[in-house]
Coordinates of C-alpha atoms in Angstrom, one line a residue:
M1006 CA -7.7 -41.4 6.7
T1007 CA -8.2 -39.0 3.8
G1008 CA -11.1 -36.6 3.7
E1009 CA -13.1 -34.6 6.4
P1010 CA -13.0 -35.9 10.0
L1011 CA -16.1 -38.1 11.1
R1012 CA -17.8 -36.4 13.9
T1013 CA -21.2 -38.0 14.2
V1014 CA -22.0 -41.8 14.9
P1015 CA -23.7 -42.4 11.6
A1016 CA -20.6 -41.2 9.8
V1017 CA -18.4 -43.6 11.8
L1018 CA -20.9 -46.4 11.2
A1019 CA -20.6 -45.9 7.6
R1020 CA -16.8 -46.3 7.6
F1021 CA -17.2 -49.5 9.6
D1022 CA -19.6 -50.7 6.8
T1023 CA -17.0 -50.0 4.2
A1024 CA -13.4 -49.0 4.3
M1025 CA -13.1 -50.4 8.0
S1026 CA -15.3 -53.4 7.6
Q1027 CA -12.5 -55.9 8.3
F1028 CA -11.6 -54.1 11.6
A1029 CA -15.3 -53.9 12.7
A1030 CA -15.8 -57.7 12.0
A1031 CA -12.6 -58.5 14.0
F1032 CA -13.7 -56.2 16.9
E1033 CA -17.1 -57.8 17.1
D1034 CA -15.2 -61.1 17.3
G1035 CA -13.5 -59.9 20.5
Q1036 CA -10.1 -59.8 18.8
Y1037 CA -8.9 -56.2 19.9
V1038 CA -7.2 -55.0 22.9
L1039 CA -7.9 -51.3 24.0
W1040 CA -5.0 -49.1 24.7
L1041 CA -6.4 -46.0 26.6
G1042 CA -5.0 -42.5 27.1
S1043 CA -5.9 -39.2 28.5
G1044 CA -8.1 -38.2 25.5
I1045 CA -11.0 -40.4 26.7
S1046 CA -11.1 -38.5 30.2
R1047 CA -10.4 -35.0 28.9
E1048 CA -13.8 -33.7 29.9
R1049 CA -13.6 -35.2 33.2
V1050 CA -10.1 -34.5 34.5
P1051 CA -7.8 -31.7 33.2
N1052 CA -6.1 -32.2 29.9
V1053 CA -2.3 -31.8 29.5
Y1054 CA -2.6 -27.9 28.6
S1055 CA -4.6 -27.3 31.8
L1056 CA -2.1 -29.2 33.9
L1057 CA 0.8 -27.4 32.4
E1058 CA -0.9 -24.1 33.2
N1059 CA -1.3 -25.2 36.7
V1060 CA 2.3 -25.9 37.0
I1061 CA 3.4 -22.6 35.7
E1062 CA 0.9 -20.6 37.7
S1063 CA 1.8 -22.5 40.8
L1064 CA 5.5 -21.9 40.4
R1065 CA 4.9 -18.3 39.4
V1066 CA 2.7 -17.3 42.5
S1067 CA 5.2 -19.1 44.8
I1068 CA 8.3 -17.0 43.6
D1069 CA 9.7 -14.9 46.4
P1070 CA 10.9 -11.7 44.4
T1071 CA 13.1 -10.7 47.4
D1072 CA 15.0 -14.1 47.2
A1073 CA 17.6 -14.2 44.4
S1074 CA 18.1 -17.9 45.0
C1075 CA 14.3 -18.6 45.4
A1076 CA 13.8 -22.3 44.5
Y1077 CA 10.5 -21.7 42.8
R1078 CA 12.2 -19.0 40.6
S1079 CA 14.8 -21.7 39.4
A1080 CA 12.2 -24.2 38.7
F1081 CA 10.0 -21.6 36.9
D1082 CA 12.8 -20.7 34.7
Q1083 CA 13.5 -24.3 33.8
V1084 CA 10.0 -24.8 32.8
L1085 CA 10.0 -21.8 30.5
A1086 CA 13.3 -22.9 29.0
L1087 CA 11.6 -25.9 27.7
A1088 CA 9.2 -23.8 25.8
N1089 CA 12.2 -22.7 23.5
L1090 CA 11.2 -19.0 23.5
T1091 CA 13.0 -16.7 21.3
A1092 CA 14.9 -13.6 22.7
D1093 CA 11.9 -11.4 21.6
E1094 CA 9.5 -13.8 23.2
K1095 CA 11.4 -13.9 26.5
A1096 CA 11.5 -10.0 26.8
K1097 CA 7.6 -10.2 26.8
V1098 CA 7.5 -12.5 29.7
D1099 CA 6.1 -10.7 32.7
D1100 CA 6.0 -13.0 35.8
T1101 CA 3.9 -10.5 37.8
V1102 CA 1.0 -11.1 35.5
P1103 CA -1.2 -14.4 35.9
F1104 CA -0.3 -16.9 33.3
A1105 CA -3.7 -17.1 32.1
D1106 CA -3.3 -13.5 30.9
W1107 CA 0.1 -14.0 29.1
P1108 CA -0.2 -13.2 25.3
L1109 CA 2.1 -16.3 24.7
R1110 CA 0.0 -18.6 26.9
E1111 CA -1.1 -20.7 24.0
R1112 CA 2.3 -20.8 22.2
I1113 CA 4.0 -22.0 25.4
T1114 CA 1.6 -24.6 26.4
A1115 CA 1.5 -26.0 22.9
V1116 CA 5.3 -26.5 22.9
L1117 CA 5.4 -27.9 26.6
A1118 CA 2.5 -30.4 25.7
G1119 CA 5.2 -32.3 23.5
N1120 CA 7.5 -32.0 26.6
Y1121 CA 5.1 -32.7 29.5
S1122 CA 7.2 -35.3 31.0
K1123 CA 10.3 -33.0 31.2
V1124 CA 8.2 -30.4 32.7
L1125 CA 7.0 -32.6 35.5
D1126 CA 10.5 -33.8 36.0
V1127 CA 11.6 -30.1 37.0
R1128 CA 12.7 -30.2 40.6
V1129 CA 12.1 -27.7 43.3
E1130 CA 14.8 -27.6 45.7
G1131 CA 13.8 -28.8 49.2
K1132 CA 10.9 -30.6 47.9
P1133 CA 10.2 -34.2 46.9
K1134 CA 11.1 -35.2 43.4
D1135 CA 7.4 -35.7 42.6
Y1136 CA 6.4 -32.4 44.0
L1137 CA 5.0 -31.0 40.8
V1138 CA 3.0 -34.1 40.2
W1139 CA 1.7 -35.0 43.7
D1140 CA 1.3 -31.6 45.3
V1141 CA 0.9 -29.0 42.5
L1142 CA -1.3 -31.1 40.4
D1143 CA -2.8 -32.6 43.4
V1144 CA -3.2 -36.1 42.0
P1145 CA -5.3 -37.7 44.8
E1146 CA -8.1 -35.1 44.3
T1147 CA -7.7 -34.2 40.7
Y1148 CA -7.7 -37.8 39.4
G1149 CA -8.7 -39.9 42.4
S1150 CA -11.7 -38.2 43.9
P1151 CA -14.7 -40.4 44.2
G1152 CA -16.9 -37.5 42.9
I1153 CA -15.5 -37.7 39.4
E1154 CA -18.3 -39.1 37.1
P1155 CA -17.6 -41.4 34.2
D1156 CA -18.1 -40.0 30.8
V1157 CA -19.6 -41.3 27.5
E1158 CA -16.2 -42.9 26.6
H1159 CA -16.0 -44.9 30.0
Y1160 CA -19.5 -46.2 30.0
C1161 CA -19.1 -47.4 26.3
I1162 CA -15.8 -49.2 27.2
A1163 CA -17.7 -50.8 30.1
L1164 CA -20.6 -51.9 27.9
L1165 CA -18.2 -53.4 25.5
M1166 CA -16.5 -55.2 28.3
L1167 CA -19.7 -56.7 29.6
E1168 CA -20.8 -57.7 26.2
G1169 CA -17.6 -59.8 26.1
L1170 CA -16.0 -57.9 23.2
V1171 CA -13.2 -56.4 25.2
D1172 CA -11.4 -58.7 27.6
S1173 CA -8.2 -56.6 28.0
A1174 CA -7.6 -53.0 28.2
V1175 CA -4.3 -51.2 28.9
T1176 CA -4.2 -47.7 30.2
A1177 CA -1.8 -44.8 31.0
N1178 CA -4.5 -43.0 32.8
W1179 CA -4.4 -42.3 36.6
D1180 CA -8.1 -42.0 37.1
G1181 CA -10.5 -44.6 38.0
L1182 CA -13.3 -43.8 35.6
V1183 CA -13.5 -47.2 33.6
E1184 CA -13.7 -49.0 36.8
R1185 CA -16.4 -46.6 38.2
A1186 CA -18.4 -47.2 35.0
L1187 CA -18.2 -50.9 35.2
S1188 CA -19.1 -50.9 38.9
D1189 CA -22.0 -48.7 38.1
L1190 CA -23.3 -51.1 35.4
M1191 CA -22.4 -54.3 37.2
P1192 CA -22.5 -54.1 41.2
A1193 CA -20.4 -57.3 41.4
F1194 CA -17.4 -55.5 40.1
G1195 CA -14.8 -57.8 41.6
A1196 CA -16.4 -60.7 39.7
V1197 CA -16.0 -59.3 36.3
A1198 CA -12.8 -57.4 36.4
R1199 CA -9.1 -57.6 37.6
V1200 CA -7.2 -54.3 37.8
I1201 CA -3.5 -54.6 37.9
V1202 CA -1.5 -51.7 39.1
K1203 CA 1.6 -53.2 40.6
P1204 CA 3.2 -56.7 39.9
E1205 CA 1.7 -58.5 42.7
D1206 CA -1.7 -57.9 41.3
F1207 CA -0.9 -60.4 38.6
H1208 CA -1.4 -63.1 41.2
L1209 CA -5.1 -62.1 41.6
P1210 CA -7.4 -64.6 40.1
K1211 CA -8.2 -64.0 36.4
R1212 CA -11.5 -62.5 35.6
P1213 CA -13.6 -61.9 32.2
V1214 CA -12.1 -58.4 32.0
E1215 CA -8.4 -57.3 32.7
L1216 CA -7.6 -53.7 33.1
V1217 CA -3.7 -53.0 33.3
K1218 CA -2.8 -49.5 34.6
F1219 CA 0.9 -49.4 33.8
H1220 CA 1.3 -45.7 34.8
G1221 CA -0.3 -46.2 38.2
C1222 CA -3.7 -45.3 39.9
A1223 CA -4.6 -42.1 41.6
V1224 CA -7.5 -43.8 43.3
R1225 CA -5.4 -46.4 45.0
A1226 CA -2.6 -43.8 45.7
R1227 CA -5.4 -41.6 47.4
G1228 CA -5.9 -44.4 49.9
D1229 CA -2.4 -46.0 50.1
V1230 CA 0.7 -43.9 50.1
N1231 CA 2.6 -47.0 48.8
Y1232 CA 1.0 -46.4 45.2
R1233 CA 2.5 -42.9 45.1
P1234 CA 5.7 -43.9 43.6
M1235 CA 3.8 -45.8 41.0
L1236 CA 2.5 -42.8 39.4
I1237 CA 4.5 -42.5 36.2
A1238 CA 4.7 -39.0 34.5
R1239 CA 8.2 -37.6 34.8
M1240 CA 10.9 -38.1 32.3
S1241 CA 13.3 -39.6 34.7
Q1242 CA 10.5 -42.3 35.5
I1243 CA 9.6 -42.9 31.8
S1244 CA 13.2 -43.3 30.3
V1245 CA 14.1 -46.2 32.7
W1246 CA 10.6 -47.9 33.2
A1247 CA 11.2 -50.4 30.6
T1248 CA 14.5 -51.5 32.1
Q1249 CA 13.6 -51.5 35.9
Q1250 CA 13.4 -55.0 37.4
Q1251 CA 10.1 -54.2 39.3
N1252 CA 8.4 -53.2 36.2
R1253 CA 9.3 -56.5 34.3
P1254 CA 6.0 -58.2 34.9
M1255 CA 4.0 -55.3 33.6
R1256 CA 6.3 -54.9 30.7
K1257 CA 6.1 -58.6 29.8
R1258 CA 2.3 -58.5 29.9
L1259 CA 2.0 -55.3 27.8
E1260 CA 4.3 -56.9 25.2
S1261 CA 2.3 -60.1 25.1
L1262 CA -0.8 -58.3 24.5
Y1263 CA 0.7 -56.3 21.6
T1264 CA 2.4 -59.3 20.2
E1265 CA -0.7 -61.5 20.2
R1266 CA -3.7 -59.3 19.6
P1267 CA -4.4 -56.3 17.4
T1268 CA -4.7 -53.0 19.1
L1269 CA -7.2 -50.2 19.1
M1270 CA -5.9 -46.9 20.6
L1271 CA -8.3 -44.4 22.0
G1272 CA -7.0 -41.0 23.4
L1273 CA -3.6 -42.3 23.4
S1274 CA -0.8 -40.1 22.0
A1275 CA 1.8 -42.9 22.3
Q1276 CA 4.7 -40.3 22.6
D1277 CA 6.3 -42.0 25.7
A1278 CA 9.6 -43.8 25.2
N1279 CA 8.5 -46.7 27.4
L1280 CA 5.5 -47.4 25.1
H1281 CA 7.9 -47.4 22.2
H1282 CA 10.1 -49.8 23.8
V1283 CA 7.1 -52.2 24.7
F1284 CA 6.0 -52.0 21.0
G1285 CA 9.5 -52.4 19.4
T1286 CA 10.3 -55.4 21.7
A1287 CA 6.8 -56.9 21.1
V1288 CA 7.3 -57.0 17.2
E1289 CA 10.9 -58.3 17.7
D1290 CA 9.4 -61.5 19.2
L1291 CA 6.6 -61.9 16.6
D1292 CA 6.5 -59.4 13.6
R1293 CA 3.2 -58.0 12.2
P1294 CA 3.1 -58.2 8.6
W1295 CA 0.9 -55.9 6.3
S1296 CA -1.8 -57.5 4.5
P1297 CA -4.8 -55.5 3.0
E1298 CA -7.0 -58.6 3.4
A1299 CA -6.4 -58.9 7.2
A1300 CA -7.8 -56.7 10.0
P1301 CA -5.2 -53.9 10.8
A1302 CA -2.8 -54.6 13.5
V1303 CA -3.1 -51.2 14.9
V1304 CA -6.4 -48.8 14.7
L1305 CA -6.1 -45.4 15.9
S1306 CA -9.3 -43.4 17.0
E1307 CA -8.0 -40.2 15.6
E1308 CA -9.3 -37.6 13.1
S1309 CA -5.9 -37.6 11.2
L1310 CA -2.5 -39.3 11.6
L1311 CA -0.2 -37.8 14.2
P1312 CA 3.6 -38.1 14.0
H1313 CA 3.8 -40.1 17.2
H1314 CA 1.1 -42.6 15.8
A1315 CA 3.1 -42.8 12.4
H1316 CA 6.1 -43.9 14.6
V1317 CA 4.1 -46.5 16.1
L1318 CA 2.8 -47.9 12.8
E1319 CA 6.4 -48.0 11.5
I1320 CA 7.7 -49.8 14.5
T1321 CA 4.8 -52.3 14.3
Y1322 CA 4.9 -53.2 10.5
G1323 CA 8.7 -52.9 10.2
A1324 CA 10.0 -53.5 6.6
D1325 CA 6.3 -53.7 5.3
Y1326 CA 5.8 -50.1 6.3
D1327 CA 8.1 -48.5 3.7
G1328 CA 6.3 -50.0 0.8
H1329 CA 2.7 -49.7 2.0
A1330 CA 3.0 -46.5 4.3
A1331 CA -0.3 -44.9 2.7
E1332 CA -2.3 -48.1 2.7
I1333 CA -1.4 -48.8 6.4
S1334 CA -2.1 -45.3 7.4
E1335 CA -5.5 -45.4 5.7
S1336 CA -6.4 -48.6 7.3
A1337 CA -5.2 -47.5 10.7
V1338 CA -7.0 -44.2 11.2
V1339 CA -10.7 -44.3 12.0
G1340 CA -11.3 -40.5 11.3
S1341 CA -13.1 -39.9 14.5
F1342 CA -12.1 -39.5 18.4
G1343 CA -13.2 -41.5 21.1
K1344 CA -16.9 -40.6 21.7
P1345 CA -18.3 -41.3 18.1
T1346 CA -16.0 -44.2 17.6
L1347 CA -17.1 -45.9 20.9
L1348 CA -20.8 -45.1 20.5
A1349 CA -20.6 -46.5 17.0
L1350 CA -18.7 -49.7 18.3
V1351 CA -21.4 -50.2 21.0
I1352 CA -24.4 -49.9 18.5
S1353 CA -22.7 -51.9 15.6
S1354 CA -21.6 -54.6 17.9
L1355 CA -24.8 -55.2 19.5
T1356 CA -26.5 -55.2 16.0
R1357 CA -24.1 -57.7 14.7
K1358 CA -24.9 -59.9 17.6
L1359 CA -28.6 -59.8 16.7
E1360 CA -28.0 -60.0 12.9
F1361 CA -25.9 -63.3 13.6
L1362 CA -28.6 -64.8 15.7
L1363 CA -31.3 -64.0 13.2
E1364 CA -29.3 -65.6 10.3
R1365 CA -28.5 -68.6 12.3
T1366 CA -32.2 -69.0 13.2
L1367 CA -33.4 -68.7 9.4
H1368 CA -30.5 -70.0 7.3
S1369 CA -31.8 -73.5 6.9
T1370 CA -35.4 -72.8 6.2
W1371 CA -35.6 -69.4 4.3
S1372 CA -33.8 -68.1 1.2
Q1373 CA -30.7 -65.9 1.5
H1374 CA -32.7 -63.2 0.0
D1375 CA -35.5 -63.1 2.6
V1376 CA -32.9 -63.5 5.4
Q1377 CA -31.2 -60.5 4.1
L1378 CA -34.4 -58.5 3.9
L1379 CA -35.0 -59.2 7.6
A1380 CA -31.3 -58.5 8.5
D1381 CA -31.8 -55.1 6.6
G1382 CA -34.5 -54.4 9.3
L1383 CA -31.9 -54.7 12.0
L1384 CA -29.7 -52.3 10.2
S1385 CA -32.4 -49.9 9.9
L1386 CA -32.9 -50.0 13.6
R1387 CA -29.2 -49.6 14.1
D1388 CA -29.2 -46.6 11.9
Y1389 CA -32.4 -45.1 13.7
A1390 CA -30.5 -45.4 17.0
A1391 CA -27.4 -43.9 15.8
S1392 CA -29.3 -40.9 14.3
H1393 CA -30.2 -40.0 17.9
A1394 CA -26.7 -40.2 19.1
D1395 CA -25.7 -36.5 17.9
P1396 CA -27.7 -33.4 18.4
R1397 CA -29.2 -32.2 15.1
N1398 CA -27.9 -28.7 15.5
A1399 CA -24.4 -29.7 16.6
Q1400 CA -22.9 -26.8 14.4
E1401 CA -24.7 -24.4 16.7
L1402 CA -23.7 -25.9 20.1
E1403 CA -20.6 -25.5 22.1
P1404 CA -18.5 -28.7 22.5
S1405 CA -19.8 -29.2 26.2
E1406 CA -23.3 -29.1 25.1
I1407 CA -22.7 -31.7 22.4
S1408 CA -21.1 -33.9 25.1
Q1409 CA -24.1 -33.4 27.6
F1410 CA -26.3 -34.4 24.8
Q1411 CA -24.4 -37.6 24.1
R1412 CA -24.2 -38.3 27.9
R1413 CA -28.1 -38.3 27.9
F1414 CA -28.0 -40.5 24.9
V1415 CA -25.7 -43.1 26.5
S1416 CA -27.9 -43.1 29.7
L1417 CA -31.0 -43.7 27.6
L1418 CA -29.3 -46.3 25.7
I1419 CA -28.2 -48.4 28.7
D1420 CA -31.8 -48.0 30.1
V1421 CA -33.5 -49.2 26.9
I1422 CA -31.3 -52.1 26.3
H1423 CA -31.5 -53.2 30.1
L1424 CA -35.3 -52.8 30.0
V1425 CA -35.7 -54.7 26.7
L1426 CA -33.6 -57.7 27.9
T1427 CA -34.8 -57.8 31.4
V1428 CA -38.4 -57.8 30.5
F1429 CA -37.7 -60.4 27.7
R1430 CA -35.8 -62.9 30.0
T1431 CA -37.7 -62.4 33.3
G1432 CA -41.0 -60.5 32.8
H1433 CA -39.9 -58.0 35.4
V1434 CA -39.3 -54.2 35.1
P1435 CA -35.7 -53.1 36.3
S1436 CA -35.8 -50.3 38.8
A1437 CA -36.1 -46.8 37.4
G1438 CA -33.1 -44.7 37.5
G1439 CA -30.6 -47.5 37.8
R1440 CA -28.0 -48.1 35.3
R1441 CA -27.4 -51.9 36.0
Y1442 CA -26.8 -53.8 32.7
E1443 CA -27.5 -57.4 31.6
P1444 CA -25.4 -58.1 28.4
L1445 CA -27.1 -59.8 25.5
S1446 CA -24.1 -62.3 25.8
D1447 CA -21.0 -62.0 28.0
R1448 CA -18.8 -63.1 25.2
P1449 CA -18.8 -62.8 21.3
V1450 CA -22.0 -64.3 20.0
T1451 CA -20.2 -66.9 18.1
Q1452 CA -18.8 -68.3 21.2
A1453 CA -22.0 -67.7 23.4
I1454 CA -24.2 -70.0 21.2
H1455 CA -22.1 -72.9 22.3
S1456 CA -23.0 -72.6 26.0
P1457 CA -25.9 -74.7 27.0
D1458 CA -27.2 -71.8 29.1
F1459 CA -27.4 -69.3 26.3
P1460 CA -30.9 -68.9 24.9
T1461 CA -29.9 -69.1 21.3
E1462 CA -33.2 -70.0 19.9
E1463 CA -35.2 -67.4 21.9
F1464 CA -32.8 -64.5 21.1
G1465 CA -33.1 -65.5 17.3
W1466 CA -36.7 -64.9 17.6
L1467 CA -36.2 -61.7 19.4
S1468 CA -33.8 -60.8 16.7
I1469 CA -36.5 -61.3 13.9
A1470 CA -39.0 -59.3 16.0
L1471 CA -36.6 -56.4 16.3
A1472 CA -36.0 -56.7 12.5
L1473 CA -39.8 -56.5 11.8
V1474 CA -40.0 -53.5 13.9
G1475 CA -36.9 -51.8 12.1
R1476 CA -38.5 -52.7 8.7
G1477 CA -41.7 -51.1 9.4
H1478 CA -40.0 -48.0 10.5
A1479 CA -37.9 -47.9 7.4
S1480 CA -40.8 -48.2 5.3
G1481 CA -42.9 -45.5 7.1
H1482 CA -45.5 -47.8 8.6
W1483 CA -44.8 -46.5 12.0
S1484 CA -42.3 -44.4 14.0
I1485 CA -40.5 -45.8 17.0
A1486 CA -40.2 -44.2 20.6
S1487 CA -37.9 -45.9 23.2
G1488 CA -39.4 -47.2 26.4
D1489 CA -38.6 -46.1 29.9
S1490 CA -38.2 -48.1 33.0
S1491 CA -39.8 -45.4 35.0
A1492 CA -43.0 -45.7 32.9
P1493 CA -43.3 -49.6 32.2
A1494 CA -46.8 -49.4 31.1
N1495 CA -45.8 -47.6 28.1
G1496 CA -43.9 -50.7 26.9
V1497 CA -40.2 -51.4 26.2
L1498 CA -40.9 -49.5 23.1
R1499 CA -43.7 -47.7 21.3
L1500 CA -44.9 -47.9 17.5
A1501 CA -46.9 -44.9 16.6
T1502 CA -49.0 -44.2 13.4
D1503 CA -51.4 -41.4 12.8
Q1504 CA -54.2 -43.5 14.4
R1505 CA -52.6 -45.0 17.5
D1506 CA -49.6 -45.3 19.7
T1507 CA -48.8 -48.8 20.5
P1508 CA -46.8 -50.0 23.6
V1509 CA -44.8 -53.1 22.6
F1510 CA -43.5 -55.8 25.0
F1511 CA -41.0 -58.5 24.0
V1512 CA -41.0 -61.7 26.1
K1513 CA -39.5 -65.0 25.8
D1514 CA -42.6 -67.3 26.3
T1515 CA -46.1 -67.2 27.9
A1516 CA -44.7 -67.9 31.4
I1517 CA -42.7 -64.7 31.1
L1518 CA -45.7 -63.0 29.9
T1519 CA -47.7 -64.1 33.0
A1520 CA -44.8 -62.7 35.3
L1521 CA -45.1 -59.3 33.4
E1522 CA -48.7 -59.3 34.1
L1523 CA -48.2 -60.1 37.8
D1524 CA -45.6 -57.4 38.0
G1525 CA -48.1 -54.9 37.0
A1526 CA -46.4 -53.5 34.0
F1527 CA -48.7 -55.1 31.4
D1528 CA -52.6 -55.2 31.5
D1529 CA -54.0 -57.2 28.8
S1530 CA -57.4 -55.6 29.2
R1531 CA -56.2 -52.3 28.1
G1532 CA -56.3 -53.6 24.5
S1533 CA -53.9 -51.0 23.2
A1534 CA -50.5 -52.9 23.5
L1535 CA -48.8 -55.4 21.3
V1536 CA -47.1 -58.6 22.9
I1537 CA -44.4 -60.3 21.0
I1538 CA -43.9 -63.8 22.3
A1539 CA -40.6 -65.3 21.1
N1540 CA -41.4 -68.9 21.3
E1541 CA -44.5 -70.8 20.0
E1542 CA -47.6 -70.0 21.9
P1543 CA -49.5 -72.9 23.2
A1544 CA -52.9 -73.7 21.4
T1545 CA -55.8 -71.8 23.1
M1546 CA -58.5 -73.9 24.9
T1547 CA -61.9 -73.6 23.5
R1548 CA -63.3 -72.7 27.0
S1549 CA -60.5 -70.0 27.6
P1550 CA -60.3 -68.0 24.3
R1551 CA -57.6 -65.6 24.0
S1552 CA -58.5 -63.8 20.6
R1553 CA -58.2 -60.1 20.5
Y1554 CA -61.8 -59.9 21.2
G1555 CA -62.5 -62.0 24.3
R1556 CA -65.8 -63.3 25.6
D1557 CA -66.1 -60.1 27.9
G1558 CA -66.5 -58.1 24.9
K1559 CA -63.4 -56.1 25.7
T1560 CA -60.5 -55.4 23.3
R1561 CA -57.5 -57.4 24.1
S1562 CA -53.9 -56.6 23.3
G1563 CA -52.5 -58.0 20.1
R1564 CA -50.2 -61.1 20.2
F1565 CA -47.6 -62.2 17.8
S1566 CA -45.8 -65.4 18.3
V1567 CA -42.4 -65.0 16.2
A1568 CA -41.7 -68.7 16.2
S1569 CA -45.2 -69.9 15.3
N1570 CA -45.6 -67.1 12.5
T1571 CA -42.1 -67.8 11.1
A1572 CA -43.2 -71.5 10.8
E1573 CA -46.5 -70.6 9.0
T1574 CA -44.9 -68.1 6.5
A1575 CA -42.5 -68.6 3.7
S1576 CA -40.9 -65.1 3.1
A1577 CA -40.0 -62.0 4.9
D1578 CA -42.9 -60.1 3.0
E1579 CA -45.6 -62.6 4.4
L1580 CA -44.0 -62.5 7.9
F1581 CA -44.1 -58.7 7.9
E1582 CA -47.9 -58.7 6.9
A1583 CA -48.7 -61.1 9.8
F1584 CA -46.8 -58.7 12.1
K1585 CA -48.8 -55.9 10.9
L1586 CA -52.1 -57.9 11.2
A1587 CA -51.3 -59.0 14.8
G1588 CA -50.6 -55.4 15.8
G1589 CA -53.5 -53.8 14.1
F1590 CA -51.3 -51.5 11.9

């Protein structure tokens, strides 16, 4: 990508709307496989630089200065040799000083980061061959501890999986944070996902989501020593991984995914030789020609193109790469790292589902112009949500403070979506503080509408209602505040003007509204709320009036039936006026 890196969610959304619109559309159709690397977990587990520092310092403090043949001294020297120090630099090395205080610390770790697998392959005489990995890095605790919390990236990936937009993910990571995020959002984790670590796992029943951990799993190794040899990190392991018979099922699965489906790489340097072998073999079976009209075969969630990634693009596109290198690189690089990319994908994909349902509901009765006016309201709502994903004073904050802000945003986003959809479907308010998530649809919406159990019509009306809310916000008629499952009486969201603050509830039909009243979340006699009912509301009986001013003289809540009002109006403008009238705006 040319230009400045994209470090906010609105900036990434703008790229999805323009230069990367083909990628975004294909992703929202469930076409992409995720290939995940350590970059998505860098704020939860140590990054490669920290690992290398730990290795060097551990070896340094273990050296016995009185033993000329000390095994730790030998290993220490071998590691430093991989840093390619000059004679002058070697003369500055003082192994009596903690590595954190070395003037050359950053220089050494920067070089070793490109040789991390060689570093971890250094042997300490008398110790197991994986001593640096298992004991020094303490893999079971560092990567497999149940106390490690998922980050923004893991929850976003879980959301995309539950929404049916990602059915396969391949990861080189040892941690179990994607699985943890999924289990947090969907307690019946085993019914949703199949995690593959060893060849026998391919015999497990298929599930909607597949997570392939081709470099092993620290969580399983923590509880079962038989998984210890499956932790892949050392050069001697990586160099033969693709040719070992026991890895054949895993390799074939990775090749199949890379051959059949386009790839989105997140936090993956792709520098390991076994990955290059997989990619090369995959395109031998079925090449990936370059076409500017098609969604890219490889998309990289990076701020710029790195040499390892350029090599992957060259392997993938073969002969086409030489003549189209600049175009291919431009199409492949999002321009942002994992957090903004994944947050943008979650917000964009949910909006596109709603937009599709809105268009399907209205396309045969309204003009394309009016349909687009309503769809623009959904985009306004999308952009409003995205504007809250990043702190306004990001340039004044430390990276850790920005990350903490984004974690709160993801938590709120999950709560609000779950609150809106649960109230809409059932009339019950979900438990406060929980992170359970019920997706809008468990597959791409173009597929979901063909299921007899999917409420296509009701969700179409809900999409129209949300579009009206978004239009009013964009035009300055009201501001929007999100709801909170801990305060259900405040609505699933609130619309505020200078004169009033209106709790809003979306419900599928009057039966759901009754359930909401019985649940105690909605009290019609309060008179300050707006209830938006998707389906047509039954005609009111004369002896039981339901106007805003009932027979008891008390003000009743506003009511707006989306289906009824859409049938009675002929344009987006008329429907918007009816909506404002019903809400008293």
